[in-house]
Coordinates of C-alpha atoms and ligand atoms in Angstrom, one line a residue:
Chain R
M1 CA -4.2 0.9 5.6
K2 CA -7.0 -1.5 6.1
P3 CA -5.9 -4.3 8.5
P4 CA -6.0 -7.8 7.0
D5 CA -9.0 -9.5 8.2
R6 CA -7.6 -12.9 8.0
P7 CA -4.2 -14.2 8.9
P8 CA -1.8 -14.2 6.0
V9 CA -1.9 -17.2 3.7
I10 CA 1.8 -17.0 3.1
A11 CA 4.0 -15.5 5.8
I12 CA 7.7 -15.1 4.9
R13 CA 10.1 -14.2 7.6
G14 CA 13.9 -13.4 7.3
L15 CA 14.2 -15.2 4.1
A16 CA 17.7 -15.2 2.8
K17 CA 19.3 -17.1 -0.1
T18 CA 23.1 -17.4 -0.8
Y19 CA 23.8 -19.5 -3.9
A20 CA 26.7 -21.8 -4.1
T21 CA 28.6 -19.2 -6.1
G22 CA 28.3 -16.9 -2.9
F23 CA 25.9 -14.6 -4.6
R24 CA 23.2 -13.2 -2.1
A25 CA 20.1 -13.6 -4.2
L26 CA 17.7 -12.7 -1.2
K27 CA 18.7 -10.7 1.8
G28 CA 16.2 -11.2 4.6
I29 CA 12.9 -10.8 3.0
D30 CA 9.7 -10.2 5.2
L31 CA 6.4 -10.4 3.4
D32 CA 2.9 -11.4 4.1
I33 CA 0.6 -12.5 1.3
R34 CA -3.1 -11.9 2.0
S35 CA -5.6 -14.5 1.4
G36 CA -7.5 -13.9 -1.9
E37 CA -5.4 -11.1 -3.2
I38 CA -3.5 -10.6 -6.4
F39 CA 0.0 -9.6 -5.4
A40 CA 2.3 -8.4 -8.2
L41 CA 6.0 -8.7 -7.6
L42 CA 8.1 -6.2 -9.6
G43 CA 11.7 -5.9 -9.9
P44 CA 14.4 -5.5 -12.5
N45 CA 16.3 -8.5 -14.1
G46 CA 18.1 -10.5 -11.4
A47 CA 16.3 -8.9 -8.6
G48 CA 15.5 -12.2 -7.0
K49 CA 11.9 -12.6 -8.1
T50 CA 12.2 -16.3 -9.4
T51 CA 14.5 -17.1 -6.4
L52 CA 11.8 -15.9 -3.9
I53 CA 9.0 -18.1 -5.7
G54 CA 11.3 -21.1 -5.9
T55 CA 12.1 -20.9 -2.3
V56 CA 8.3 -21.0 -1.3
C57 CA 7.7 -23.8 -3.8
G58 CA 10.5 -26.0 -2.8
L59 CA 12.8 -25.6 -5.7
V60 CA 15.4 -23.5 -3.7
R61 CA 16.7 -24.3 -0.4
P62 CA 16.7 -21.1 1.8
S63 CA 20.0 -20.2 3.5
A64 CA 18.0 -18.6 6.5
G65 CA 14.4 -17.7 7.4
T66 CA 11.0 -19.4 7.4
V67 CA 8.0 -19.7 5.1
S68 CA 4.6 -20.8 6.2
V69 CA 1.9 -21.5 3.8
D70 CA -1.5 -21.3 5.5
G71 CA 0.1 -22.2 8.8
H72 CA 2.1 -25.0 7.3
D73 CA 6.0 -24.7 7.5
I74 CA 7.4 -25.3 4.1
A75 CA 10.2 -27.5 5.5
T76 CA 8.8 -29.4 8.3
D77 CA 5.3 -29.7 6.9
Y78 CA 6.0 -29.5 3.2
R79 CA 3.3 -31.8 2.0
A80 CA 0.5 -29.6 3.3
A81 CA 2.1 -26.6 2.3
R82 CA 2.8 -27.6 -1.2
A83 CA -0.5 -29.2 -1.9
L84 CA -2.0 -25.8 -1.6
I85 CA 0.2 -24.2 -4.3
G86 CA 0.2 -24.2 -8.0
L87 CA 3.4 -23.0 -9.8
V88 CA 3.8 -21.6 -13.3
P89 CA 7.4 -21.4 -14.0
Q90 CA 9.1 -18.5 -15.8
E91 CA 10.8 -20.7 -18.3
L92 CA 8.6 -22.8 -20.9
T93 CA 9.5 -26.2 -19.5
T94 CA 7.1 -28.9 -20.9
D95 CA 7.5 -32.4 -21.9
A96 CA 7.5 -32.7 -25.8
F97 CA 5.9 -35.9 -26.6
E98 CA 3.0 -35.9 -24.1
T99 CA -0.4 -35.0 -25.1
V100 CA -1.9 -31.8 -23.2
W101 CA -4.5 -34.0 -21.6
A102 CA -1.8 -36.5 -20.4
T103 CA 0.5 -34.0 -19.0
V104 CA -2.3 -32.1 -17.2
S105 CA -3.6 -35.3 -15.7
F106 CA -0.2 -36.1 -14.6
S107 CA 0.0 -32.9 -12.7
R108 CA -3.2 -33.8 -10.8
G109 CA -2.0 -37.2 -9.9
L110 CA 1.4 -35.8 -8.7
F111 CA -0.3 -33.6 -6.2
G112 CA -2.2 -36.5 -4.8
K113 CA -5.6 -35.7 -6.2
R114 CA -8.0 -38.5 -7.5
K115 CA -8.7 -38.5 -11.2
D116 CA -11.2 -36.0 -12.2
P117 CA -11.8 -35.6 -15.9
A118 CA -14.5 -33.0 -15.5
H119 CA -12.1 -30.8 -13.8
V120 CA -9.4 -31.2 -16.1
E121 CA -12.0 -30.5 -18.9
K122 CA -12.9 -27.3 -17.1
V123 CA -9.4 -26.0 -16.8
L124 CA -8.5 -26.8 -20.4
R125 CA -11.6 -25.0 -21.7
S126 CA -11.1 -21.9 -19.4
L127 CA -7.6 -21.7 -21.1
S128 CA -9.1 -22.3 -24.5
L129 CA -7.0 -25.5 -24.8
W130 CA -9.8 -27.8 -25.0
D131 CA -9.4 -28.4 -28.9
K132 CA -5.6 -29.0 -28.4
K133 CA -6.3 -31.7 -25.7
D134 CA -5.0 -34.6 -27.7
S135 CA -2.2 -32.7 -29.3
K136 CA 1.5 -33.4 -28.4
I137 CA 2.9 -30.4 -26.7
M138 CA 5.9 -30.0 -29.0
T139 CA 3.2 -29.0 -31.8
L140 CA 1.9 -26.2 -29.9
S141 CA 2.8 -22.4 -30.0
G142 CA 4.7 -20.8 -27.3
G143 CA 1.5 -18.9 -26.1
M144 CA -0.3 -22.3 -25.9
K145 CA 2.6 -24.0 -24.1
R146 CA 2.5 -21.2 -21.5
R147 CA -1.2 -21.9 -21.0
V148 CA -0.5 -25.5 -20.8
L149 CA 1.9 -24.7 -17.8
I150 CA -1.0 -22.7 -16.2
A151 CA -3.4 -25.7 -16.8
K152 CA -0.9 -28.0 -15.2
A153 CA -0.6 -25.7 -12.2
L154 CA -4.5 -25.6 -12.0
A155 CA -4.9 -29.2 -12.4
H156 CA -4.8 -30.0 -8.6
E157 CA -7.1 -26.9 -7.6
P158 CA -4.6 -24.9 -5.7
R159 CA -5.5 -22.2 -3.3
I160 CA -2.4 -20.3 -4.2
L161 CA -1.0 -19.7 -7.6
F162 CA 2.4 -18.5 -8.4
L163 CA 2.8 -16.9 -11.9
D164 CA 6.3 -16.2 -12.8
E165 CA 6.1 -13.9 -15.8
P166 CA 3.0 -15.5 -17.2
T167 CA 2.7 -13.0 -20.0
A168 CA 6.2 -12.8 -21.2
G169 CA 6.1 -13.5 -25.0
V170 CA 2.3 -13.5 -25.2
D171 CA 0.5 -11.3 -27.6
V172 CA -1.8 -8.4 -26.6
A173 CA -5.1 -10.4 -27.2
L174 CA -3.8 -13.3 -25.3
R175 CA -2.5 -11.3 -22.4
K176 CA -6.0 -9.7 -21.9
D177 CA -7.4 -13.3 -22.0
M178 CA -5.0 -14.4 -19.4
W179 CA -5.9 -11.4 -17.1
A180 CA -9.4 -12.5 -17.4
V181 CA -8.5 -15.9 -16.3
V182 CA -6.4 -14.6 -13.4
R183 CA -9.5 -12.5 -12.3
Q184 CA -11.8 -15.3 -12.6
L185 CA -9.4 -17.4 -10.4
R186 CA -9.2 -14.5 -7.9
D187 CA -12.9 -14.3 -7.8
S188 CA -13.1 -18.1 -7.1
G189 CA -10.9 -17.4 -4.0
V190 CA -7.5 -18.3 -5.3
T191 CA -4.6 -16.2 -4.1
I192 CA -2.3 -15.1 -6.8
I193 CA 1.2 -13.9 -6.8
L194 CA 2.7 -12.9 -10.0
T195 CA 5.8 -11.4 -11.4
T196 CA 6.0 -9.2 -14.4
H197 CA 8.1 -6.7 -16.3
Y198 CA 5.0 -5.2 -17.8
I199 CA 4.3 -2.6 -15.3
E200 CA 0.8 -1.8 -16.9
E201 CA 0.0 -5.4 -16.1
A202 CA 0.6 -4.9 -12.4
E203 CA -1.2 -1.6 -12.4
E204 CA -4.2 -3.4 -14.2
M205 CA -4.3 -6.5 -12.1
A206 CA -2.8 -6.2 -8.7
D207 CA -4.3 -5.4 -5.4
R208 CA -0.9 -5.0 -3.9
I209 CA 2.5 -4.4 -5.3
G210 CA 5.9 -5.4 -4.0
I211 CA 9.0 -4.1 -5.5
I212 CA 12.1 -6.1 -5.1
D213 CA 15.6 -5.0 -6.0
H214 CA 19.1 -6.8 -5.4
G215 CA 17.4 -9.2 -3.2
E216 CA 15.6 -6.8 -0.9
L217 CA 11.9 -5.9 -0.7
V218 CA 12.1 -2.2 -1.2
L219 CA 8.4 -1.4 -0.9
V220 CA 5.1 -3.3 -0.3
E221 CA 1.9 -1.2 -0.7
D222 CA -1.6 -1.4 -1.7
K223 CA -1.7 -0.4 -5.5
A224 CA -4.0 2.4 -4.9
T225 CA -2.2 3.9 -2.0
L226 CA 1.1 3.5 -3.7
M227 CA -0.1 5.3 -6.7
R228 CA -1.5 8.1 -4.5
K229 CA 1.3 8.3 -2.3
L230 CA 4.1 8.3 -4.6
G231 CA 1.9 9.5 -7.5
K232 CA 2.9 13.2 -8.0
K233 CA 0.5 15.1 -10.3
Q234 CA 1.5 17.9 -12.5
L235 CA -0.6 20.7 -13.7
L236 CA 0.2 22.0 -17.2
V237 CA -0.8 25.7 -17.5
R238 CA -0.7 26.5 -21.4
L239 CA 0.1 30.1 -21.8
N240 CA -1.1 32.7 -24.4
E241 CA 2.3 34.5 -24.4
P242 CA 5.5 32.5 -23.8
L243 CA 7.5 33.6 -20.7
E244 CA 11.3 33.8 -20.2
T245 CA 11.3 33.3 -16.5
V246 CA 8.8 32.3 -13.8
P247 CA 7.4 35.8 -12.6
E248 CA 8.8 37.0 -9.3
G249 CA 5.4 37.3 -7.7
L250 CA 4.9 33.4 -8.3
S251 CA 8.2 32.2 -6.7
G252 CA 6.3 30.8 -3.7
Y253 CA 5.0 27.9 -6.0
R254 CA 7.0 24.9 -7.3
L255 CA 6.8 26.1 -10.9
A256 CA 8.8 25.4 -13.9
L257 CA 8.7 26.4 -17.5
S258 CA 8.3 23.9 -20.2
D259 CA 7.7 23.8 -24.0
E260 CA 9.8 26.8 -24.5
G261 CA 8.1 29.0 -22.1
R262 CA 4.7 28.4 -23.5
A263 CA 3.5 26.3 -20.5
L264 CA 4.0 26.6 -16.7
V265 CA 4.3 23.3 -14.8
Y266 CA 3.1 23.1 -11.4
T267 CA 3.9 19.9 -9.4
Y268 CA 1.7 19.0 -6.5
D269 CA 0.8 16.3 -4.2
T270 CA -2.5 14.6 -4.4
R271 CA -2.4 13.4 -0.9
E272 CA -2.4 17.0 0.4
E273 CA -5.7 18.5 1.5
R274 CA -4.8 21.7 -0.3
T275 CA -3.3 21.3 -3.5
G276 CA -3.0 25.1 -4.0
I277 CA -4.5 25.0 -7.5
T278 CA -7.2 27.5 -6.8
R279 CA -4.8 29.9 -5.2
L280 CA -2.3 29.5 -8.1
L281 CA -4.8 30.2 -10.8
G282 CA -6.0 33.4 -8.8
D283 CA -2.6 34.5 -8.6
L284 CA -1.8 33.9 -12.2
S285 CA -4.7 36.0 -13.3
E286 CA -3.8 38.6 -10.9
A287 CA -0.4 38.8 -12.3
G288 CA -1.9 39.2 -15.7
I289 CA -0.7 35.9 -17.2
R290 CA -3.4 34.6 -19.5
F291 CA -3.8 30.9 -20.4
H292 CA -5.8 29.1 -22.8
D293 CA -5.7 25.5 -21.5
L294 CA -5.0 23.2 -18.5
D295 CA -3.6 19.7 -18.6
T296 CA -2.9 17.4 -15.6
V297 CA -0.6 14.5 -15.8
Q298 CA -0.6 11.6 -13.2
S299 CA 2.8 9.8 -12.8
S300 CA 2.4 6.2 -13.6
L301 CA 3.6 3.1 -11.6
E302 CA 6.3 2.9 -14.3
D303 CA 7.6 6.3 -13.2
I304 CA 7.4 5.3 -9.6
F305 CA 9.3 2.0 -10.3
V306 CA 11.9 3.7 -12.4
D307 CA 12.2 6.3 -9.6
L308 CA 12.6 3.9 -6.9
V309 CA 14.9 1.4 -8.5
G310 CA 16.9 4.2 -10.2
Q311 CA 17.6 5.9 -6.9
R312 CA 18.9 2.7 -5.4
A313 CA 21.2 1.7 -8.5
Chain N
M1 CA 7.5 -42.2 3.9
I2 CA 5.1 -43.3 1.2
T3 CA 1.6 -41.9 1.5
N4 CA 1.1 -40.2 -1.7
F5 CA 0.3 -43.2 -3.8
R6 CA -1.4 -41.2 -6.5
A7 CA 1.9 -39.5 -7.2
V8 CA 3.8 -42.7 -7.2
R9 CA 1.3 -44.1 -9.7
A10 CA 1.4 -40.7 -11.8
I11 CA 5.3 -41.0 -12.0
Y12 CA 5.2 -44.6 -12.7
V13 CA 2.6 -44.6 -15.5
F14 CA 4.3 -41.6 -17.0
E15 CA 7.6 -43.4 -17.2
M16 CA 6.0 -46.5 -18.5
A17 CA 4.2 -44.5 -21.2
R18 CA 7.5 -43.1 -22.2
A19 CA 8.9 -46.7 -22.8
G20 CA 5.7 -47.7 -24.7
R21 CA 6.4 -44.9 -27.2
T22 CA 9.7 -46.5 -27.9
L23 CA 8.6 -50.1 -27.6
L24 CA 10.3 -51.2 -30.7
Q25 CA 13.7 -49.8 -29.7
S26 CA 13.4 -50.9 -26.0
I27 CA 12.4 -54.5 -26.7
V28 CA 13.7 -55.4 -30.2
S29 CA 17.2 -54.2 -29.9
P30 CA 18.1 -55.9 -26.6
V31 CA 16.4 -59.1 -27.7
L32 CA 18.3 -59.2 -31.0
S33 CA 21.6 -58.4 -29.5
T34 CA 21.1 -61.2 -26.8
S35 CA 20.1 -63.7 -29.6
L36 CA 23.3 -62.9 -31.4
Y37 CA 25.3 -63.7 -28.4
F38 CA 23.4 -67.0 -28.1
I39 CA 24.1 -67.9 -31.8
V40 CA 27.7 -66.9 -31.7
F41 CA 28.9 -67.9 -28.2
G42 CA 26.3 -70.6 -27.6
A43 CA 25.7 -72.4 -30.8
A44 CA 28.9 -71.5 -32.9
I45 CA 31.7 -71.1 -30.4
G46 CA 30.0 -73.3 -27.8
Q47 CA 30.2 -76.4 -29.8
R48 CA 33.9 -76.3 -29.3
I49 CA 33.8 -75.6 -25.6
N50 CA 33.5 -78.3 -23.0
E51 CA 30.8 -78.3 -20.5
I52 CA 31.5 -76.0 -17.5
D53 CA 30.6 -77.4 -14.2
G54 CA 28.6 -80.1 -16.1
V55 CA 26.4 -77.5 -17.8
P56 CA 26.5 -77.2 -21.7
Y57 CA 28.3 -73.9 -22.6
G58 CA 25.3 -72.5 -24.6
A59 CA 23.0 -72.9 -21.3
F60 CA 25.8 -71.8 -19.0
I61 CA 26.0 -68.2 -20.6
V62 CA 22.3 -67.6 -20.3
P63 CA 22.1 -66.4 -16.8
G64 CA 25.1 -64.2 -17.3
L65 CA 23.8 -62.8 -20.6
I66 CA 20.5 -62.0 -18.9
M67 CA 22.3 -60.2 -16.1
L68 CA 24.4 -58.2 -18.5
L69 CA 21.0 -57.1 -20.2
L70 CA 19.4 -56.4 -16.8
L71 CA 22.4 -54.3 -15.6
T72 CA 22.8 -52.2 -18.7
Q73 CA 19.1 -51.7 -19.3
S74 CA 18.4 -50.8 -15.6
V75 CA 21.1 -48.4 -15.4
A76 CA 20.3 -46.8 -18.8
N77 CA 16.5 -46.6 -18.0
A78 CA 16.7 -45.1 -14.6
S79 CA 19.4 -42.7 -15.5
F80 CA 17.6 -41.3 -18.5
G81 CA 14.3 -41.2 -16.7
I82 CA 15.6 -38.9 -14.1
Y83 CA 18.2 -37.1 -16.2
F84 CA 15.7 -36.1 -18.8
P85 CA 13.4 -34.0 -16.8
R86 CA 16.5 -32.4 -15.2
F87 CA 17.7 -31.6 -18.6
T88 CA 14.5 -30.2 -19.9
G89 CA 13.4 -28.5 -16.6
T90 CA 10.3 -30.3 -16.2
I91 CA 11.6 -31.7 -12.9
Y92 CA 10.5 -28.5 -11.3
E93 CA 7.0 -29.9 -11.0
V94 CA 8.1 -33.2 -9.1
L95 CA 10.3 -31.1 -6.8
S96 CA 7.4 -28.7 -6.0
A97 CA 4.8 -31.3 -5.5
P98 CA 3.8 -32.8 -2.2
V99 CA 5.7 -35.8 -2.6
S100 CA 8.5 -37.5 -0.5
Y101 CA 11.9 -38.5 -1.8
G102 CA 10.8 -42.1 -1.2
E103 CA 7.8 -41.7 -3.5
I104 CA 9.9 -40.1 -6.3
V105 CA 12.4 -42.9 -6.1
L106 CA 9.7 -45.4 -6.1
G107 CA 8.0 -44.0 -9.2
Y108 CA 11.2 -43.6 -11.3
V109 CA 13.1 -46.7 -10.0
G110 CA 10.0 -48.9 -9.9
A111 CA 9.2 -48.1 -13.5
A112 CA 12.9 -48.6 -14.7
A113 CA 13.1 -51.9 -12.8
T114 CA 9.8 -53.1 -14.2
K115 CA 11.0 -52.5 -17.8
S116 CA 14.2 -54.3 -17.3
I117 CA 12.4 -57.1 -15.5
V118 CA 10.0 -57.6 -18.4
L119 CA 12.9 -57.5 -20.8
G120 CA 14.9 -60.1 -18.8
L121 CA 11.9 -62.4 -18.9
I122 CA 11.6 -62.0 -22.7
V123 CA 15.1 -62.7 -23.2
L124 CA 14.9 -65.8 -21.0
A125 CA 12.1 -67.0 -23.1
T126 CA 14.1 -66.2 -26.2
A127 CA 17.0 -68.2 -24.9
A128 CA 14.8 -71.2 -24.3
L129 CA 14.5 -71.3 -28.0
F130 CA 18.1 -71.9 -28.5
V131 CA 19.1 -73.8 -25.7
P132 CA 17.6 -76.5 -23.5
L133 CA 17.0 -74.7 -20.1
H134 CA 16.1 -76.0 -16.7
I135 CA 15.6 -73.6 -13.8
A136 CA 16.4 -75.4 -10.6
H137 CA 15.1 -72.7 -8.3
P138 CA 12.6 -70.4 -10.1
V139 CA 11.7 -68.6 -6.9
W140 CA 15.4 -67.7 -6.4
M141 CA 15.8 -67.0 -10.0
L142 CA 13.1 -64.4 -9.8
T143 CA 14.5 -63.0 -6.5
F144 CA 17.7 -62.3 -8.1
L145 CA 16.2 -60.9 -11.2
V146 CA 14.0 -58.4 -9.2
L147 CA 16.8 -57.4 -6.8
T148 CA 19.3 -56.9 -9.4
A149 CA 16.8 -54.7 -11.6
V150 CA 16.0 -52.7 -8.5
T151 CA 19.5 -52.3 -7.3
F152 CA 20.8 -51.2 -10.6
S153 CA 17.8 -48.9 -11.2
L154 CA 18.8 -47.2 -8.1
L155 CA 22.4 -47.0 -9.4
G156 CA 21.0 -45.6 -12.6
F157 CA 19.0 -43.0 -10.7
I158 CA 22.1 -41.8 -8.9
I159 CA 24.0 -41.5 -12.2
G160 CA 21.1 -39.6 -13.8
I161 CA 21.1 -37.1 -10.9
W162 CA 24.9 -36.9 -10.8
A163 CA 25.4 -36.6 -14.6
D164 CA 25.7 -33.0 -15.9
G165 CA 25.7 -34.0 -19.5
F166 CA 24.7 -36.6 -21.9
E167 CA 28.3 -37.9 -22.2
K168 CA 28.4 -38.7 -18.6
L169 CA 25.2 -40.3 -18.8
Q170 CA 26.4 -42.8 -21.5
L171 CA 30.1 -43.0 -20.4
V172 CA 29.5 -44.5 -17.2
P173 CA 27.5 -47.6 -18.4
L174 CA 30.0 -47.9 -21.2
L175 CA 33.0 -47.6 -19.1
V176 CA 31.9 -49.3 -15.8
I177 CA 29.0 -51.5 -16.2
T178 CA 29.8 -53.3 -19.2
P179 CA 33.5 -54.2 -18.3
L180 CA 32.3 -55.2 -14.9
T181 CA 29.7 -57.5 -16.4
F182 CA 32.1 -59.1 -18.9
L183 CA 34.8 -59.6 -16.3
G184 CA 32.2 -60.8 -13.9
G185 CA 31.7 -64.2 -15.3
T186 CA 29.2 -63.8 -18.0
F187 CA 31.1 -66.0 -20.3
Y188 CA 32.9 -68.2 -18.0
S189 CA 33.3 -69.5 -14.4
I190 CA 35.6 -67.4 -12.0
G191 CA 37.1 -70.9 -11.4
V192 CA 38.9 -70.9 -14.8
L193 CA 40.9 -67.7 -14.1
P194 CA 44.5 -68.1 -12.8
P195 CA 44.2 -67.9 -8.9
P196 CA 45.4 -64.4 -8.4
W197 CA 42.8 -63.2 -10.7
Q198 CA 40.1 -65.1 -8.9
T199 CA 40.9 -63.0 -6.0
V200 CA 40.8 -59.8 -7.9
A201 CA 37.5 -61.0 -9.5
L202 CA 35.9 -61.1 -6.1
I203 CA 36.0 -57.3 -5.7
N204 CA 33.7 -57.2 -8.7
P205 CA 30.2 -56.9 -7.3
V206 CA 28.8 -58.3 -10.4
V207 CA 30.5 -61.7 -9.9
Y208 CA 28.2 -62.1 -6.9
L209 CA 25.0 -61.3 -8.9
I210 CA 25.9 -63.6 -11.8
S211 CA 27.0 -66.4 -9.5
G212 CA 23.9 -66.3 -7.6
F213 CA 21.7 -66.0 -10.6
R214 CA 23.5 -69.0 -12.2
W215 CA 23.0 -71.0 -9.2
S216 CA 19.4 -70.5 -9.3
F217 CA 19.5 -72.2 -12.7
F218 CA 22.1 -74.9 -12.5
E219 CA 23.0 -75.1 -8.8
T220 CA 26.6 -74.3 -9.7
A221 CA 28.2 -71.2 -8.2
D222 CA 31.5 -69.4 -7.9
V223 CA 30.5 -68.2 -4.5
H224 CA 28.1 -69.4 -2.1
V225 CA 24.4 -68.2 -2.8
G226 CA 24.1 -66.8 0.6
V227 CA 27.3 -64.6 -0.1
S228 CA 25.6 -63.6 -3.4
L229 CA 22.4 -62.6 -1.8
G230 CA 24.3 -60.8 1.0
M231 CA 26.4 -58.8 -1.5
T232 CA 23.4 -57.8 -3.5
L233 CA 21.5 -56.5 -0.6
A234 CA 24.7 -54.7 0.6
F235 CA 24.9 -53.0 -2.7
L236 CA 21.3 -52.1 -2.7
A237 CA 21.5 -50.6 0.7
A238 CA 24.5 -48.7 -0.5
C239 CA 22.6 -47.1 -3.3
L240 CA 19.7 -46.2 -1.0
A241 CA 22.2 -44.5 1.3
V242 CA 23.6 -42.5 -1.6
I243 CA 20.2 -41.5 -2.8
A244 CA 19.1 -40.5 0.7
W245 CA 22.1 -38.3 1.0
M246 CA 21.5 -36.8 -2.5
F247 CA 18.0 -35.8 -1.6
R248 CA 18.9 -34.6 2.0
T249 CA 21.3 -32.2 0.5
G250 CA 19.3 -31.3 -2.5
Y251 CA 22.3 -32.4 -4.7
R252 CA 22.1 -31.3 -8.2
L253 CA 18.2 -31.1 -7.8
K254 CA 17.8 -27.9 -5.7
T255 CA 19.8 -24.9 -5.8
Ligands
LIG401 N1 21.7 -21.3 -9.4 C1 22.1 -20.1 -9.2 N2 23.4 -20.0 -8.9 C2 24.0 -18.8 -8.7 N3 23.3 -17.5 -9.0 C3 22.0 -17.8 -9.3 C4 21.4 -18.9 -9.4 N4 20.1 -18.6 -9.8 C5 19.9 -17.4 -9.9 N5 21.1 -16.8 -9.4 C6 21.4 -15.2 -9.4 O1 20.4 -14.7 -8.5 C7 19.9 -13.5 -8.9 C8 18.3 -13.6 -8.9 O2 17.9 -14.5 -9.9 P1 16.3 -14.5 -10.2 O3 16.2 -15.6 -11.4 O4 15.7 -14.8 -8.8 O5 16.0 -13.0 -10.6 P2 14.6 -12.6 -11.2 O6 14.3 -11.4 -10.4 O7 13.7 -13.6 -11.3 O8 15.1 -11.9 -12.5 P3 14.4 -12.1 -14.0 O9 13.4 -10.8 -14.0 O10 15.4 -11.9 -15.1 O11 13.5 -13.3 -14.1 C9 20.5 -13.2 -10.2 O12 21.7 -12.3 -10.2 C10 20.9 -14.5 -10.8 O13 22.2 -14.5 -11.5
LIG402 MG1 12.7 -14.4 -12.9

């Protein structure tokens, strides 16, 4: 794994949260977020994603542990820490009677930044909200409200952006637009932490992926490494003549029959130097087994996720 | 510590804009109801009531009525101002911003107090249309006006954080503030009560506010003006202490 060239922009150490109900939502989280990356936090409902984000942003009081943002402790140096962060919450919580322009300008002021209509305009344009700038928020659709929340979070030019399920309930076209916005932000140097239930979103966007379950960080990995490491590949050999059983001579391979004996499935590990494919194909023809097609299937992040979380359940 | 002045201004302007949208409701209705009091109690019934402490009854009730308005409006404005973002969830933004508790309070409470001070002055001007008014100590009058508005806006802020439903938000002003004000000498001098009740009345903090405020108009008071001032400041300090505790523990704001 390539070592981070800069100190982490967020360092989370031993973070735990027990709610007043006695429920342990976070159980000692250790996590470093690297400067400039897109980090996707995956996990089933109730895993603790929102709690983790809320703690870093100052909405949830940690029961134990520390968080520092660019070296600023979120408790003792909260002003400096929070000034760097923009937060887009999971719920669509907006004012109703304010205009888009007013609410975004409010956010900028709240974070102590001087008025800058040019910046607000840039943000609204990038989110295709410019023609809605004088509309009251309650007249907007859900997807537009979501973008208003993003605009509010970007109003003070944060260096770190938390997106808690930014594309929940957003149609496919708009989701693609949002991905573009997120990439653009990352290119401008903003570190992005997002949660999502759409695994293809993480697969598409993230540099690194963390999986959280029952308040514990089960895994943190570079996306590519993760997919390679856990990504088993399957080779499907389509047979001319269906087989009843795997022939004796081939028992040395991890082989299975599928498709009513019309295909042999060979599972191999892409990490290994030798996958054994050449040898297998040679042995097949030696055994007189004739085939007319080959397919390979790579397990997706979704399979990995379901595997991991399923094992623990 | 107050250093993020832009945040204070943002909250203040936001809150004042909210009032601006409901201008008619926030000014007309209090002015109307207070005018009705003047007509009924001042002009109609007041004709049959002797002067109190040498002040015509119609004029005597003016400070009390302004206090009544100031108290109810401050509590209503401030409690709603902080309760509503909690209710809708938009409070997340304030809580995640680089603002101190003092800045949050200054923004919300400052706006609520401003609104009730403006209303108080409008009603005072309205009153001057009905009864001849002379203000003996204008500076003290303003001091009590501002102190009361701030103190009860702080109380409203506390109620707005404590309330977990709209009922509570409305019940407290109805069940606590209004009775305290009516029993606090809005319409009479404490001196006209039977002696045991005079003593009971003195545990009502509103008595001190009205007495001090009335003194600034007519130089007549139920208690010494210094005591009034002291009690007001003590109440203000108590509210600040409660708010400080609420923020320190994250009471009903953070989980
Ligand atoms: N205020 C609270 N009091 C008690 N328990 C809470 C509170 N907030 C959250 N929880 C519990 O903590 C757990 C984690 O919640 P959290 O909102 O962090 O999950 P999440 O991973 O964001 O889930 P989702 O994908 O549904 O958004 C859940 O079991 C939830 O019920
Ligand atoms: Mg969540």
